[in-house]
Coordinates of C-alpha atoms in Angstrom, one line a residue:
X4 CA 97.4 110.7 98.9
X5 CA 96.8 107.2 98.0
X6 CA 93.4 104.8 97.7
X7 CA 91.2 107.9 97.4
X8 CA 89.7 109.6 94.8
X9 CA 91.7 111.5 92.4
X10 CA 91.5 115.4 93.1
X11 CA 90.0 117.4 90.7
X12 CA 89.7 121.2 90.8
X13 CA 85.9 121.1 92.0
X14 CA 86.7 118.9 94.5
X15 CA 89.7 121.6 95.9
X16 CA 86.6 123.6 96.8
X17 CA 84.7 121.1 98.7
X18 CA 84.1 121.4 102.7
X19 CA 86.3 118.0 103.4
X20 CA 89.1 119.1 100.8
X21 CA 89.4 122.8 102.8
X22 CA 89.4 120.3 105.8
X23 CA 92.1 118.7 104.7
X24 CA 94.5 121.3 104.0
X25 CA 93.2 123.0 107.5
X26 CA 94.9 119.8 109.3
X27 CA 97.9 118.8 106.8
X28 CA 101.7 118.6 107.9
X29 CA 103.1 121.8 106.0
X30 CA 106.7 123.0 106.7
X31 CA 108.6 126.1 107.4
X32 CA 111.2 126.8 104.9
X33 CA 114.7 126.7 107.1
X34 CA 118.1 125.9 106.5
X35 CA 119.2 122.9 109.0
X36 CA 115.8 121.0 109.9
X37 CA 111.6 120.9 108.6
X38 CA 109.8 123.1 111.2
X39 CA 106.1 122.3 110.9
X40 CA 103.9 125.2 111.0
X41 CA 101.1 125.4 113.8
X42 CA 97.9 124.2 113.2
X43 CA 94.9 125.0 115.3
X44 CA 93.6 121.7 116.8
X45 CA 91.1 123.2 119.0
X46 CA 88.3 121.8 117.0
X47 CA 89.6 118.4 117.3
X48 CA 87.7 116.0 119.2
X49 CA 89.7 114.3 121.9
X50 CA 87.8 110.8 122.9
X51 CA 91.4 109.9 125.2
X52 CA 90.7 112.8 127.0
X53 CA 87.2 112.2 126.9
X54 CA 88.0 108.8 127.9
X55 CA 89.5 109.8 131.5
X56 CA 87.3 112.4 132.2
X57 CA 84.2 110.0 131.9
X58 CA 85.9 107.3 134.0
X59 CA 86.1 110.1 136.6
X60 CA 82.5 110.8 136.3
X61 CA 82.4 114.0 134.2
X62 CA 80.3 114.3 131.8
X63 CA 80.1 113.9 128.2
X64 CA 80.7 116.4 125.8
X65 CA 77.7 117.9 124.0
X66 CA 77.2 115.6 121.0
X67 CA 78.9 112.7 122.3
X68 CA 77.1 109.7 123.7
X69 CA 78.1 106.5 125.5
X70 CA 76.9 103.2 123.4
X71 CA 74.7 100.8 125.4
X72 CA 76.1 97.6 125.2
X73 CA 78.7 94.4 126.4
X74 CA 82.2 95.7 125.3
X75 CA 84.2 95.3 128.2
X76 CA 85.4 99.3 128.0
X77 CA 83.3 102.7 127.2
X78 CA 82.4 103.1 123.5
X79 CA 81.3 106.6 121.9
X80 CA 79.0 107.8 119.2
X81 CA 78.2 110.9 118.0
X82 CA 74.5 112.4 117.7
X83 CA 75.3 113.6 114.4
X84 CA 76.8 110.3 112.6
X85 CA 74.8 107.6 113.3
X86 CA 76.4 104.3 112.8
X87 CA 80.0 106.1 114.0
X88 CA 81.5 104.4 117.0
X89 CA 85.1 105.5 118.8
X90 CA 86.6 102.9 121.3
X91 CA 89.9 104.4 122.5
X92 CA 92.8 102.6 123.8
X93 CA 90.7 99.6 122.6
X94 CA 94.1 97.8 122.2
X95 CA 96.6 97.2 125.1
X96 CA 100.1 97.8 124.7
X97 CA 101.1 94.8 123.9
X98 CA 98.7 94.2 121.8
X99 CA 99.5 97.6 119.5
X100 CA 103.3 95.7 119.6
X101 CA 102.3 92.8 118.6
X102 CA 100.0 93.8 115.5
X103 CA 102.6 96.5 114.3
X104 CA 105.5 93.6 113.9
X105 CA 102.8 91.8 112.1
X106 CA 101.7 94.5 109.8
X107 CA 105.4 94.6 109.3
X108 CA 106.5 91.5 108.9
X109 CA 103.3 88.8 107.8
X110 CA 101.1 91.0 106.3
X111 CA 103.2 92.2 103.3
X112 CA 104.0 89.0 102.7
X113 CA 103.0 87.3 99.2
X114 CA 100.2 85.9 98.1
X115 CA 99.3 89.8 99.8
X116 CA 99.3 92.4 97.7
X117 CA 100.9 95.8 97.9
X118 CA 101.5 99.2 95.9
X119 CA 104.9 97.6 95.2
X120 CA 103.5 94.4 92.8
X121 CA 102.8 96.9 90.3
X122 CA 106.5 97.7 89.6
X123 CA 108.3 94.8 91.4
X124 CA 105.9 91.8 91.5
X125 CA 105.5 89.9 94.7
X126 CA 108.3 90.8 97.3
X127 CA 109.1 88.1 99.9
X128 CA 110.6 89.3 103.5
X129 CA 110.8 92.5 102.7
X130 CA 111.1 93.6 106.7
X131 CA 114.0 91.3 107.1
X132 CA 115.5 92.1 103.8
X133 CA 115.3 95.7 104.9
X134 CA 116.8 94.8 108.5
X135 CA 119.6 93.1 106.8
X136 CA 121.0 96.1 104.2
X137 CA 119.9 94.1 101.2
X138 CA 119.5 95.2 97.5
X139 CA 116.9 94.5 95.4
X140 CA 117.9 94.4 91.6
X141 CA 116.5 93.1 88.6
X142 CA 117.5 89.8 87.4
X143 CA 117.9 90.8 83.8
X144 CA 120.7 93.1 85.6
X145 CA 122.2 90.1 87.8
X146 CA 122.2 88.2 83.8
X147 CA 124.6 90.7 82.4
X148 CA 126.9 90.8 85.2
X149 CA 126.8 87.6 86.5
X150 CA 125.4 84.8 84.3
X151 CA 126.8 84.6 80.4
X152 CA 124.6 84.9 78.0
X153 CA 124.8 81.4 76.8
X154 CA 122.7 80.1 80.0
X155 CA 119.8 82.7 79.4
X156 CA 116.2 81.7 78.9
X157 CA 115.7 83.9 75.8
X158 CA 111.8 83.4 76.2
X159 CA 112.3 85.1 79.8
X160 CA 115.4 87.8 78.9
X161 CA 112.8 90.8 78.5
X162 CA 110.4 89.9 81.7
X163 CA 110.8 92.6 84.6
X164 CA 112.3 89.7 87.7
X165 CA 113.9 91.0 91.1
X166 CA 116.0 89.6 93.4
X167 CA 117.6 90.4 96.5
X168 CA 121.4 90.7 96.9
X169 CA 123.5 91.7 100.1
X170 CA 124.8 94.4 98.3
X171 CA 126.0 96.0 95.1
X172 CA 130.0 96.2 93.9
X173 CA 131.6 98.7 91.5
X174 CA 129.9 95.8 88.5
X175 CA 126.5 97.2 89.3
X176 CA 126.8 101.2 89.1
X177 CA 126.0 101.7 85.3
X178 CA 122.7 100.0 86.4
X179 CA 122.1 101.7 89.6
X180 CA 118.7 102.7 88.1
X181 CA 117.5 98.9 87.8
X182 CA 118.2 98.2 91.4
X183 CA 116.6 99.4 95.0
X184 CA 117.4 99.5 98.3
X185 CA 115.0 97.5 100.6
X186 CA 115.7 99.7 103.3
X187 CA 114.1 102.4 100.1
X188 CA 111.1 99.8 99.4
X189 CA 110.0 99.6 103.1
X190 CA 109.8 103.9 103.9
X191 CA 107.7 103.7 100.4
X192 CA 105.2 100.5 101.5
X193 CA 101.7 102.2 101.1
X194 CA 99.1 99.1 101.5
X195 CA 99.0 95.8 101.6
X196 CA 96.1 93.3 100.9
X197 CA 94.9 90.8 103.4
X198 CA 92.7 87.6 102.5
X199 CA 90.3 88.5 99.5
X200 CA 92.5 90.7 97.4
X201 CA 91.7 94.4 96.1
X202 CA 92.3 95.3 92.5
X203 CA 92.9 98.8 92.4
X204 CA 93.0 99.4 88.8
X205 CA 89.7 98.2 89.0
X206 CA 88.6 99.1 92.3
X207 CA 87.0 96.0 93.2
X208 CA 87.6 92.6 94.7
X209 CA 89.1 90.2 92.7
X210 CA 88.6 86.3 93.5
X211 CA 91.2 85.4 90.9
X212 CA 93.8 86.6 92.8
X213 CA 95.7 84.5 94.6
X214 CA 94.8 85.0 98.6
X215 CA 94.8 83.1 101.8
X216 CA 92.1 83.4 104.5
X217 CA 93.1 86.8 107.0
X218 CA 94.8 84.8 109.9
X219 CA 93.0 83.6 113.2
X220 CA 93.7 85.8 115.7
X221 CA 93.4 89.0 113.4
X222 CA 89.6 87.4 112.3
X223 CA 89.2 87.1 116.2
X224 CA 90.1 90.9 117.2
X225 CA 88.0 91.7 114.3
X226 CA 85.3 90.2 115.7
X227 CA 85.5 91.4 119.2
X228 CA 86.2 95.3 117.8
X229 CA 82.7 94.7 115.9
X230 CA 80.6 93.6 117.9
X231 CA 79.0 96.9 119.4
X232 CA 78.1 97.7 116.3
X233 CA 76.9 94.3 115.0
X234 CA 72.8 93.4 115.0
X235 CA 71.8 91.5 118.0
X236 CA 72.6 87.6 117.5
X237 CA 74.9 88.2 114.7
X238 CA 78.3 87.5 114.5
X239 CA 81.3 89.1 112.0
X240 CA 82.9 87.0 110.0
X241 CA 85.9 89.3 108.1
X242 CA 87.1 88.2 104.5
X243 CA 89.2 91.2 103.7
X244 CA 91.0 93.8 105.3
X245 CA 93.6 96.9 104.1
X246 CA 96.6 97.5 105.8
X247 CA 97.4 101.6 104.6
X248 CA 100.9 102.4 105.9
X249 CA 101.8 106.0 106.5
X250 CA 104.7 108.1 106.6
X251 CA 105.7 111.2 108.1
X252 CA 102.9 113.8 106.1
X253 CA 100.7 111.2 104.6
X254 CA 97.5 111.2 104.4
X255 CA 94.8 109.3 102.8
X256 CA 92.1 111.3 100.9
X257 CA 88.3 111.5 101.7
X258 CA 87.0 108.2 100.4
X259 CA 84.1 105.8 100.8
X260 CA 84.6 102.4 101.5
X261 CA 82.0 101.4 98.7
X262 CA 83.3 98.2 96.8
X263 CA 81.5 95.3 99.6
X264 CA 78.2 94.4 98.2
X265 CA 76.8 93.5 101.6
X266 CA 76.9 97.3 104.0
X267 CA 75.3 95.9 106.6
X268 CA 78.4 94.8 108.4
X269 CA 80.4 97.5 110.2
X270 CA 83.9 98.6 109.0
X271 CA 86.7 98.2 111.4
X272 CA 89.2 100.3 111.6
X273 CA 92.1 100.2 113.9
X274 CA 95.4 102.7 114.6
X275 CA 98.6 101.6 115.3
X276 CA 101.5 103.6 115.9
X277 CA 101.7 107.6 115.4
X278 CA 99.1 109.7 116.0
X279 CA 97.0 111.2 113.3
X280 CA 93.5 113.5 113.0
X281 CA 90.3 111.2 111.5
X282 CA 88.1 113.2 109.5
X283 CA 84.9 112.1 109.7
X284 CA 82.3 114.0 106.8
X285 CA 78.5 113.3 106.0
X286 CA 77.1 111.8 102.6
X287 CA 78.4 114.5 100.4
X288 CA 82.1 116.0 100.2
X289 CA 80.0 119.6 100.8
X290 CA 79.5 118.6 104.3
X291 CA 81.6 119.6 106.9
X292 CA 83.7 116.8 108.5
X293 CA 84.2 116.4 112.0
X294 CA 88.0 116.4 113.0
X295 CA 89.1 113.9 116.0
X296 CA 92.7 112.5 117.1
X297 CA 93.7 108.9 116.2
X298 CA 96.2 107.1 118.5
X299 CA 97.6 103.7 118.9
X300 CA 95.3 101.4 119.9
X301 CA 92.1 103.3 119.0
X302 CA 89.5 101.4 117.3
X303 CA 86.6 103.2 114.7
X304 CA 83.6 101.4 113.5
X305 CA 81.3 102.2 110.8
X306 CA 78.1 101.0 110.3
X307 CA 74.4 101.8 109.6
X308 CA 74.0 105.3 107.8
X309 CA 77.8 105.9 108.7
X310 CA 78.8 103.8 106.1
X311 CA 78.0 106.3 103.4
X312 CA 79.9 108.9 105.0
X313 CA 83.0 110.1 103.5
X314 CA 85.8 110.0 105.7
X315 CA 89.9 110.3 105.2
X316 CA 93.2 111.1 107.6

């Protein structure tokens, strides 16, 4: 798990941890291939489904509510989290394609942040670097091999730099462990920061960072995702957003979104890509959380009292 709470043993015992391991990706042991082991999903709230039946004119499920208001498309709430709004297939297709090459490709890109800075500082094209078989090594590495020592900066000879190379020759192999594949780098790409940056270390915004404003049209879907849950007259203005990437068993702990000093503004939160179960818990991790299916295009928004729920996938 990543940008959650660390897990402690009290916390194993918790409601939203036992959750948690109720819905996670574990695997048969086998010899050729991963065979996941079943997990009963009959508990898990279904808002597609949901979706089409209500269009039909069924009725809602017990607990479920349609939201009053001007979206152009159904949005639903549940009695039991106030605040909590679910607009499926809020995105069209080409939409969800256009916003996953984006995520991809613009929103890693420095002065954004992601887990990789720590190690490997800011990464530029890292999609296309990927796309194109390249290798990322350290420059202190490319010194040895390539440049003599008389042309070194010695002020700069022990500072951690990369670089990307097309690939590595037989020169390289006693210092395979100072070099990466970005093909490697992109499977491991966990978050990336857009406009304001996030300090994790600290866990707080940090203005000294270097950041550009979150781009126009992303500001603009923002807005319009917001806007059922946004006081009457108001409008959202977005100055930071989180981009968590996951792979194939990932998930991201139960959390709170806690760090923005003004919680009157909703959280948005939208899915791109595989589907995944939202866990959606009360005020305390001893509260049961409600489990419901996350697909592409899916939109979330917290506000109000919802905002102090914990919540994870």
């Amino acid at each position: 798990m990543y940008g959650a709470e660390p897990v402690n043993e009290e916390s194993e015992r918790t409601a939203f941890r036992k959750a948690e391991k109720k819905y996670k990706i574990y695997y048969e042991n086998a010899k050729k291939k991963k065979i996941p082991r079943s997990v009963d999903l009959s508990e898990v709230i279904d808002f597609r489904s949901i979706l089409e039946s209500f269009k039909g004119g069924g009725d809602l499920p017990a607990g479920v509510f349609e939201l009053k208001c001007d979206f152009n498309q159904p949005v639903f709430g549940l009695v039991s989290r106030p605040g909590f709004y679910f607009i499926p297939a809020a995105l069209s297709i080409e939409e969800q394609c256009h916003w996953i090459r984006e995520s991809l490709t613009s929103f890693p890109q420095p002065p954004n942040r992601t887990n990789h800075n720590a190690i490997y500082g800011p990464l530029q094209d890292l999609f296309l670097a990927a796309k194109e078989g390249k290798v990322l090594i350290e420059e202190d590495t490319l010194a040895e091999n390539i440049i003599s020592e008389a042309n070194l900066d010695q002020s700069n000879v022990n500072t951690p730099r990369w670089k990307y190379i097309k690939e590595l020759d037989e020169s390289f192999s006693r210092d395979a462990g100072k070099s990466v594949s970005a093909s490697v780098l992109l499977r491991k790409l966990r978050w990336s920061t857009l406009g304001l940056q996030f300090d994790w270390s600290k866990r707080s915004y940090n203005i000294a960072l270097p950041h550009k404003k979150i781009p126009d049209k992303l500001c603009m879907l923002a807005k319009r995702m917001a806007a059922p849950a946004m006081p009457c007259s108001e409008e959202f203005h977005p100055e930071a957003a989180i981009v968590n990437y996951f792979g194939l068993g990932d998930m991201l702990g139960g959390h709170l979104d806690d760090m923005e000093k003004d919680w009157s503004k909703p959280i948005v939160s939208i899915s791109l890509g595989c589907k995944a179960i939202f866990l959606l818990g009360g005020k305390s991790r001893d509260h049961t959380p409600i489990a419901m299916f996350l697909q592409s295009g899916d939109a979330v928004l917290m506000a109000g009292e919802a905002r102090e729920c914990f919540h994870g996938e």
